Amino acid sequence: MGRRQIDSEPTRWVSLTLLLMGLVSCSLVYMFVTTVLRPDESSDFSSISEAESVGVEENGGGCCRGIDNFELWGAAVKWGSDFKFNSSIECCEACKAMCSGNDGPCLCDSWCWLKKQQDPLAPDKREGGDNIWTSGLIFGKGEGIVKLQTQYGTLHIKLLPECAPRSVMYILELLTMRHCAGCQFYRAEGRGQSWDSKGNHLKAASFGPPFALIQGTLEAEGVTFKKIPTEECPILERGSVAWIGSGPEFFISLANHEEWKKSYTVFGYVLPEDMAIAEKIATLPTIPDVWNKINVSVLEKPVSFSFKRINKVSMKS
Ligand SMILES: *[C@@H]1O[C@H](CO)[C@@H](O)[C@H](O)[C@H]1NC(C)=O
Ligand SMILES: *[C@@H]1O[C@H](CO)[C@@H](O)[C@H](O)[C@H]1NC(C)=O
């Protein structure tokens, strides 16, 4: 996973038809139980901005999550009737296990369908209230990288649809827009004296301010933002791209924030070689402000950005 892979785009895209953009669907019969829990009040949201009430979706899926009442269309890679699973999580795990090779094929079947998509960044969706399917995306190796373009450079972000399917669907929706009007970073805080360049916390140092993050919004004009339920919340690492509460506010972490525990839905990560751009944004001029009694640094000039897909083939002529 590195610059090299991005540079070899054409090759990668040609092999996509062999690769497995797997789409897993499971029937209602095997659907998992969804419990709605109260938000975890103890989490330290305030260190970033105000806490929001968030419905936590506790399905135990870890990074094998799907979206209920949602179907993805596409050519089935294989189907039959000998292979059934009791839950969408088992189905997803089985499909993932079959996708371990570099160029597949991923095979699943029966109630647990594995479908191939022509375009992994624009899956063929079928939505509706009475849809009995649970579906999710599994990106093949090197797939699912989008570009967040700023005037200071482009951050390549690897999306994590298995961990945060709803979040990723929203990002894919932004990709279909020509602009991401309103999308911007408005807060920037470096690592200060608290974290080293690898994001590790330094002994006996404070945990901020500054808080080692760049924060912004993904609310775009022309796109309806629906609050995103909590999805997989791992410990934040340097490069993690996460929602604040249920969005549309989000941040990119410049450090490993173990002290924030598992409080934020992480839906992607910045490729390590692009972290220098995030660091650069964190050095732009800021104005001190106080939010919820927390000292923060707000950018003098917000940095707007847009999302772009990686071109299938470079169209040079
Ligand atoms: C599904 O559950 C049934 C009953 O609990 C069990 O007998 C069966 O082996 C399970 N099937 C799979 C594929 O796990
Ligand atoms: C916040 O900023 C004020 C004014 O600069 C300072 O006195 C205070 O100690 C700061 N608080 C923290 C927690 O750093």
Tab-separated table of C-alpha atoms and ligand atoms in Angstrom:
chain	number	residue	atom	x	y	z
A	1	MET	CA	0.000	0.000	0.000
A	2	GLY	CA	1.953	2.951	-1.122
A	3	ARG	CA	2.563	5.511	-3.736
A	4	ARG	CA	3.745	2.793	-6.034
A	5	GLN	CA	0.316	1.247	-6.153
A	6	ILE	CA	-1.327	4.507	-6.985
A	7	ASP	CA	1.119	5.161	-9.766
A	8	SER	CA	0.326	1.830	-11.312
A	9	GLU	CA	-3.305	2.776	-11.693
A	10	PRO	CA	-3.926	1.555	-15.214
A	11	THR	CA	-2.702	-1.944	-14.437
A	12	ARG	CA	-4.726	-2.057	-11.309
A	13	TRP	CA	-7.900	-1.027	-13.048
A	14	VAL	CA	-7.499	-3.448	-15.868
A	15	SER	CA	-7.248	-6.275	-13.414
A	16	LEU	CA	-10.310	-5.045	-11.613
A	17	THR	CA	-12.593	-7.288	-13.576
A	18	LEU	CA	-10.721	-10.232	-12.136
A	19	LEU	CA	-10.484	-8.629	-8.739
A	20	LEU	CA	-13.206	-8.823	-6.385
A	21	MET	CA	-15.245	-6.065	-5.488
A	22	GLY	CA	-17.371	-8.367	-3.600
A	23	LEU	CA	-20.811	-7.455	-2.598
A	24	VAL	CA	-22.381	-9.564	0.011
A	25	SER	CA	-26.065	-9.923	0.551
A	26	CYS	CA	-27.799	-12.088	3.069
A	27	SER	CA	-31.466	-12.792	3.326
A	28	LEU	CA	-33.674	-11.669	6.140
A	29	VAL	CA	-33.851	-15.191	7.473
A	30	TYR	CA	-30.271	-14.852	8.535
A	31	MET	CA	-30.293	-11.265	9.495
A	32	PHE	CA	-28.578	-10.254	12.670
A	33	VAL	CA	-30.195	-8.563	15.641
A	34	THR	CA	-29.778	-4.849	15.969
A	35	THR	CA	-29.900	-3.322	19.409
A	36	VAL	CA	-30.061	0.382	19.980
A	37	LEU	CA	-27.989	1.460	22.930
A	38	ARG	CA	-27.680	4.715	24.676
A	39	PRO	CA	-24.719	6.818	23.687
A	40	ASP	CA	-21.680	6.361	25.833
A	41	GLU	CA	-21.683	9.579	27.809
A	42	SER	CA	-18.281	8.918	29.258
A	43	SER	CA	-16.546	9.317	25.933
A	44	ASP	CA	-14.540	12.444	25.599
A	45	PHE	CA	-16.229	14.060	22.604
A	46	SER	CA	-15.711	17.485	24.088
A	47	SER	CA	-12.030	17.289	23.420
A	48	ILE	CA	-12.913	17.834	19.786
A	49	SER	CA	-16.215	19.641	19.870
A	50	GLU	CA	-19.516	19.358	21.557
A	51	ALA	CA	-20.965	15.973	22.246
A	52	GLU	CA	-23.898	14.893	20.174
A	53	SER	CA	-26.488	12.332	20.980
A	54	VAL	CA	-25.722	9.358	18.832
A	55	GLY	CA	-27.611	6.130	18.415
A	56	VAL	CA	-25.105	3.368	18.740
A	57	GLU	CA	-25.691	0.420	16.494
A	58	GLU	CA	-24.333	-2.541	18.351
A	59	ASN	CA	-24.352	-5.454	15.997
A	60	GLY	CA	-21.079	-6.996	16.959
A	61	GLY	CA	-20.090	-7.012	13.333
A	62	GLY	CA	-16.653	-5.590	13.927
A	63	CYS	CA	-15.262	-5.033	10.476
A	64	CYS	CA	-17.846	-7.227	8.813
A	65	ARG	CA	-20.742	-4.862	8.793
A	66	GLY	CA	-23.559	-4.517	6.347
A	67	ILE	CA	-26.497	-2.190	5.807
A	68	ASP	CA	-29.961	-3.556	6.518
A	69	ASN	CA	-32.800	-3.197	4.003
A	70	PHE	CA	-30.323	-2.470	1.309
A	71	GLU	CA	-29.433	-4.464	-1.739
A	72	LEU	CA	-26.607	-4.220	-4.172
A	73	TRP	CA	-27.219	-5.292	-7.710
A	74	GLY	CA	-24.688	-6.942	-9.904
A	75	ALA	CA	-23.620	-10.115	-11.600
A	76	ALA	CA	-23.523	-12.903	-9.057
A	77	VAL	CA	-20.120	-14.485	-8.979
A	78	LYS	CA	-21.683	-17.744	-7.979
A	79	TRP	CA	-24.875	-18.967	-6.438
A	80	GLY	CA	-26.340	-22.243	-5.351
A	81	SER	CA	-28.115	-23.746	-2.411
A	82	ASP	CA	-25.631	-25.743	-0.383
A	83	PHE	CA	-24.037	-22.865	1.385
A	84	LYS	CA	-26.121	-20.973	3.864
A	85	PHE	CA	-25.188	-18.826	6.777
A	86	ASN	CA	-27.057	-17.914	9.900
A	87	SER	CA	-26.146	-14.267	9.864
A	88	SER	CA	-24.924	-11.592	7.545
A	89	ILE	CA	-21.753	-11.439	9.629
A	90	GLU	CA	-21.001	-15.107	8.953
A	91	CYS	CA	-21.786	-14.533	5.304
A	92	CYS	CA	-19.422	-11.586	5.172
A	93	GLU	CA	-16.687	-13.490	6.968
A	94	ALA	CA	-17.043	-16.407	4.583
A	95	CYS	CA	-16.842	-14.069	1.608
A	96	LYS	CA	-13.833	-12.293	3.030
A	97	ALA	CA	-12.106	-15.610	3.584
A	98	MET	CA	-12.592	-16.367	-0.089
A	99	CYS	CA	-11.184	-13.002	-1.035
A	100	SER	CA	-7.828	-13.481	0.586
A	101	GLY	CA	-5.986	-14.001	-2.686
A	102	ASN	CA	-4.725	-11.105	-4.714
A	103	ASP	CA	-7.028	-11.598	-7.643
A	104	GLY	CA	-9.748	-13.814	-6.365
A	105	PRO	CA	-12.142	-15.157	-7.331
A	106	CYS	CA	-14.284	-14.610	-4.287
A	107	LEU	CA	-17.066	-17.117	-4.227
A	108	CYS	CA	-20.083	-17.181	-2.002
A	109	ASP	CA	-23.517	-18.385	-2.700
A	110	SER	CA	-27.124	-19.139	-2.007
A	111	TRP	CA	-28.495	-16.873	0.684
A	112	CYS	CA	-25.124	-15.381	0.869
A	113	TRP	CA	-24.511	-13.869	-2.515
A	114	LEU	CA	-21.297	-12.455	-3.692
A	115	LYS	CA	-21.746	-10.018	-6.531
A	116	LYS	CA	-19.274	-8.260	-8.658
A	117	GLN	CA	-19.576	-4.554	-9.383
A	118	GLN	CA	-18.550	-2.849	-12.573
A	119	ASP	CA	-17.533	0.187	-10.618
A	120	PRO	CA	-16.596	-0.321	-6.993
A	121	LEU	CA	-16.861	3.398	-6.271
A	122	ALA	CA	-20.389	3.621	-7.679
A	123	PRO	CA	-22.142	0.441	-6.601
A	124	ASP	CA	-25.504	-0.358	-8.119
A	125	LYS	CA	-27.886	0.244	-5.231
A	126	ARG	CA	-31.430	-0.952	-4.673
A	127	GLU	CA	-33.041	0.664	-1.692
A	128	GLY	CA	-36.484	0.399	-0.251
A	129	GLY	CA	-38.319	0.023	3.022
A	130	ASP	CA	-39.304	-3.578	2.461
A	131	ASN	CA	-36.007	-4.754	1.117
A	132	ILE	CA	-35.135	-7.964	2.919
A	133	TRP	CA	-31.435	-7.916	2.191
A	134	THR	CA	-28.428	-6.826	4.160
A	135	SER	CA	-25.540	-5.779	1.982
A	136	GLY	CA	-22.040	-4.537	2.319
A	137	LEU	CA	-18.950	-3.869	0.286
A	138	ILE	CA	-15.631	-5.636	0.355
A	139	PHE	CA	-12.954	-3.801	-1.573
A	140	GLY	CA	-10.285	-5.850	-3.241
A	141	LYS	CA	-6.665	-5.101	-2.532
A	142	GLY	CA	-5.682	-1.592	-3.618
A	143	GLU	CA	-9.327	-0.634	-4.266
A	144	GLY	CA	-11.436	1.966	-2.571
A	145	ILE	CA	-8.953	4.806	-2.473
A	146	VAL	CA	-10.309	8.306	-3.027
A	147	LYS	CA	-8.574	11.655	-3.323
A	148	LEU	CA	-9.280	14.548	-1.010
A	149	GLN	CA	-7.915	17.503	-2.940
A	150	THR	CA	-6.835	20.702	-1.233
A	151	GLN	CA	-4.779	23.632	-2.445
A	152	TYR	CA	-1.933	22.228	-0.345
A	153	GLY	CA	-1.942	18.830	-1.962
A	154	THR	CA	-3.992	15.671	-2.296
A	155	LEU	CA	-4.649	13.284	0.538
A	156	HIS	CA	-5.297	9.744	-0.669
A	157	ILE	CA	-7.786	8.086	1.629
A	158	LYS	CA	-8.391	4.372	1.815
A	159	LEU	CA	-12.047	3.814	2.648
A	160	LEU	CA	-13.134	1.101	5.076
A	161	PRO	CA	-16.553	-0.083	3.887
A	162	GLU	CA	-16.471	-3.280	5.883
A	163	CYS	CA	-15.994	-1.324	9.093
A	164	ALA	CA	-18.156	1.690	8.308
A	165	PRO	CA	-20.515	0.860	5.406
A	166	ARG	CA	-22.929	3.740	5.920
A	167	SER	CA	-20.141	6.260	6.244
A	168	VAL	CA	-18.508	4.999	3.084
A	169	MET	CA	-21.809	5.120	1.170
A	170	TYR	CA	-21.979	8.801	2.043
A	171	ILE	CA	-18.444	9.428	0.775
A	172	LEU	CA	-19.285	7.567	-2.437
A	173	GLU	CA	-22.267	9.884	-2.806
A	174	LEU	CA	-19.960	12.899	-2.473
A	175	LEU	CA	-17.807	11.403	-5.213
A	176	THR	CA	-20.684	11.683	-7.663
A	177	MET	CA	-20.805	15.459	-7.135
A	178	ARG	CA	-18.681	17.674	-9.302
A	179	HIS	CA	-17.938	19.886	-6.343
A	180	CYS	CA	-18.022	19.396	-2.647
A	181	ALA	CA	-19.224	22.939	-1.972
A	182	GLY	CA	-18.953	23.672	1.707
A	183	CYS	CA	-16.527	20.841	2.439
A	184	GLN	CA	-13.626	22.352	4.335
A	185	PHE	CA	-11.156	22.063	7.172
A	186	TYR	CA	-11.670	24.806	9.730
A	187	ARG	CA	-9.603	23.679	12.698
A	188	ALA	CA	-5.969	22.667	12.704
A	189	GLU	CA	-3.770	21.654	15.605
A	190	GLY	CA	-0.334	20.138	15.380
A	191	ARG	CA	1.275	17.465	17.512
A	192	GLY	CA	2.931	20.103	19.690
A	193	GLN	CA	5.291	18.712	22.296
A	194	SER	CA	3.021	15.753	22.975
A	195	TRP	CA	3.363	13.320	20.068
A	196	ASP	CA	6.330	12.364	17.919
A	197	SER	CA	6.362	12.279	14.118
A	198	LYS	CA	5.061	8.710	14.136
A	199	GLY	CA	2.138	9.789	16.278
A	200	ASN	CA	3.351	8.167	19.479
A	201	HIS	CA	2.607	9.966	22.678
A	202	LEU	CA	5.661	11.251	24.501
A	203	LYS	CA	6.144	10.238	28.078
A	204	ALA	CA	4.815	12.661	30.665
A	205	ALA	CA	3.565	15.052	27.982
A	206	SER	CA	0.061	16.477	28.090
A	207	PHE	CA	-2.713	15.188	25.847
A	208	GLY	CA	-3.230	18.645	24.362
A	209	PRO	CA	-3.989	21.316	23.490
A	210	PRO	CA	-2.904	21.214	20.733
A	211	PHE	CA	-4.805	18.005	20.001
A	212	ALA	CA	-2.974	16.763	16.879
A	213	LEU	CA	-5.801	16.816	14.366
A	214	ILE	CA	-7.295	18.663	11.462
A	215	GLN	CA	-11.038	19.021	11.656
A	216	GLY	CA	-13.629	19.956	9.081
A	217	THR	CA	-17.044	19.274	7.695
A	218	LEU	CA	-18.280	16.921	5.011
A	219	GLU	CA	-21.626	18.597	4.637
A	220	ALA	CA	-21.881	19.505	0.983
A	221	GLU	CA	-24.384	21.732	-0.752
A	222	GLY	CA	-26.845	19.655	-2.696
A	223	VAL	CA	-26.356	16.486	-0.665
A	224	THR	CA	-28.702	15.642	2.165
A	225	PHE	CA	-26.725	14.637	5.192
A	226	LYS	CA	-28.374	12.051	7.395
A	227	LYS	CA	-26.795	11.417	10.777
A	228	ILE	CA	-24.579	8.387	10.594
A	229	PRO	CA	-25.010	5.798	13.322
A	230	THR	CA	-21.889	4.735	15.162
A	231	GLU	CA	-20.015	2.089	13.209
A	232	GLU	CA	-16.672	0.481	14.014
A	233	CYS	CA	-14.747	2.598	16.518
A	234	PRO	CA	-11.176	1.409	16.814
A	235	ILE	CA	-8.516	3.302	18.750
A	236	LEU	CA	-7.571	6.307	16.627
A	237	GLU	CA	-4.240	6.087	14.913
A	238	ARG	CA	-2.195	8.639	13.062
A	239	GLY	CA	-3.999	8.968	9.727
A	240	SER	CA	-7.413	7.779	10.925
A	241	VAL	CA	-10.322	9.624	9.318
A	242	ALA	CA	-13.255	9.689	11.720
A	243	TRP	CA	-16.613	11.312	12.337
A	244	ILE	CA	-17.194	13.506	15.328
A	245	GLY	CA	-20.354	11.994	16.736
A	246	SER	CA	-22.654	11.189	13.844
A	247	GLY	CA	-21.116	13.696	11.406
A	248	PRO	CA	-20.955	15.697	9.220
A	249	GLU	CA	-18.065	17.101	11.268
A	250	PHE	CA	-15.000	14.902	10.935
A	251	PHE	CA	-11.281	14.933	11.563
A	252	ILE	CA	-8.017	13.424	10.499
A	253	SER	CA	-5.873	12.383	13.418
A	254	LEU	CA	-2.195	13.319	13.373
A	255	ALA	CA	-1.437	11.121	16.361
A	256	ASN	CA	-2.294	7.824	17.996
A	257	HIS	CA	-5.000	8.908	20.391
A	258	GLU	CA	-5.288	5.959	22.772
A	259	GLU	CA	-6.511	8.381	25.422
A	260	TRP	CA	-9.737	8.963	23.460
A	261	LYS	CA	-10.522	5.249	23.645
A	262	LYS	CA	-12.993	3.858	21.109
A	263	SER	CA	-15.220	6.867	20.707
A	264	TYR	CA	-15.231	7.691	17.035
A	265	THR	CA	-16.394	5.909	13.899
A	266	VAL	CA	-13.352	5.529	11.682
A	267	PHE	CA	-14.264	5.250	7.998
A	268	GLY	CA	-10.894	5.581	6.329
A	269	TYR	CA	-7.256	6.365	6.717
A	270	VAL	CA	-4.851	8.676	4.947
A	271	LEU	CA	-2.075	6.827	3.159
A	272	PRO	CA	1.077	7.371	5.248
A	273	GLU	CA	2.995	9.170	2.505
A	274	ASP	CA	0.301	11.847	2.339
A	275	MET	CA	0.390	12.669	6.033
A	276	ALA	CA	2.892	15.422	5.283
A	277	ILE	CA	0.047	17.340	3.624
A	278	ALA	CA	-2.139	16.985	6.705
A	279	GLU	CA	0.820	18.152	8.795
A	280	LYS	CA	1.214	21.141	6.521
A	281	ILE	CA	-2.407	22.145	6.989
A	282	ALA	CA	-1.810	21.879	10.728
A	283	THR	CA	0.860	24.577	10.479
A	284	LEU	CA	-1.366	27.172	8.772
A	285	PRO	CA	-2.184	30.348	10.724
A	286	THR	CA	-4.880	29.872	13.334
A	287	ILE	CA	-6.882	31.924	15.787
A	288	PRO	CA	-7.341	30.674	19.357
A	289	ASP	CA	-10.894	29.961	20.424
A	290	VAL	CA	-12.609	28.195	23.301
A	291	TRP	CA	-15.242	25.511	22.670
A	292	ASN	CA	-16.823	23.834	25.668
A	293	LYS	CA	-14.018	25.191	27.829
A	294	ILE	CA	-11.473	23.568	25.544
A	295	ASN	CA	-8.793	25.707	23.922
A	296	VAL	CA	-8.868	25.115	20.194
A	297	SER	CA	-7.131	26.579	17.133
A	298	VAL	CA	-9.371	27.648	14.289
A	299	LEU	CA	-7.900	28.247	10.852
A	300	GLU	CA	-7.742	31.890	9.829
A	301	LYS	CA	-8.735	30.786	6.355
A	302	PRO	CA	-10.644	27.517	6.115
A	303	VAL	CA	-9.146	25.053	3.635
A	304	SER	CA	-11.768	23.847	1.199
A	305	PHE	CA	-11.454	20.510	-0.523
A	306	SER	CA	-13.219	18.176	-2.886
A	307	PHE	CA	-13.357	14.438	-3.310
A	308	LYS	CA	-12.250	12.875	-6.540
A	309	ARG	CA	-11.945	9.325	-7.610
A	310	ILE	CA	-8.709	7.971	-8.921
A	311	ASN	CA	-8.992	8.042	-12.706
A	312	LYS	CA	-9.529	4.653	-14.212
A	313	VAL	CA	-6.985	5.264	-16.902
A	314	SER	CA	-4.956	8.409	-17.289
A	315	MET	CA	-6.510	10.165	-20.262
A	316	LYS	CA	-3.399	11.751	-21.658
A	317	SER	CA	-3.413	12.402	-25.384
B	1	LIG	C1	-27.105	-22.337	11.762
B	1	LIG	O1	-27.779	-22.557	12.971
B	1	LIG	C2	-28.299	-23.887	13.086
B	1	LIG	C3	-29.107	-23.945	14.371
B	1	LIG	O2	-28.533	-23.206	15.390
B	1	LIG	C4	-27.143	-24.885	13.084
B	1	LIG	O3	-27.616	-26.203	13.191
B	1	LIG	C5	-26.393	-24.725	11.796
B	1	LIG	O4	-25.250	-25.559	11.797
B	1	LIG	C6	-25.938	-23.286	11.604
B	1	LIG	N1	-25.375	-23.168	10.273
B	1	LIG	C7	-24.207	-22.563	10.045
B	1	LIG	C8	-23.761	-22.550	8.633
B	1	LIG	O5	-23.541	-22.058	10.929
B	2	LIG	C1	-6.496	27.924	27.609
B	2	LIG	O1	-5.997	29.191	27.234
B	2	LIG	C2	-5.922	30.105	28.303
B	2	LIG	C3	-5.531	31.444	27.753
B	2	LIG	O2	-4.463	31.341	26.861
B	2	LIG	C4	-4.934	29.597	29.346
B	2	LIG	O3	-4.860	30.483	30.437
B	2	LIG	C5	-5.400	28.234	29.825
B	2	LIG	O4	-4.472	27.675	30.718
B	2	LIG	C6	-5.612	27.304	28.658
B	2	LIG	N1	-6.200	26.051	29.121
B	2	LIG	C7	-5.659	24.879	28.861
B	2	LIG	C8	-6.394	23.695	29.394
B	2	LIG	O5	-4.634	24.742	28.203
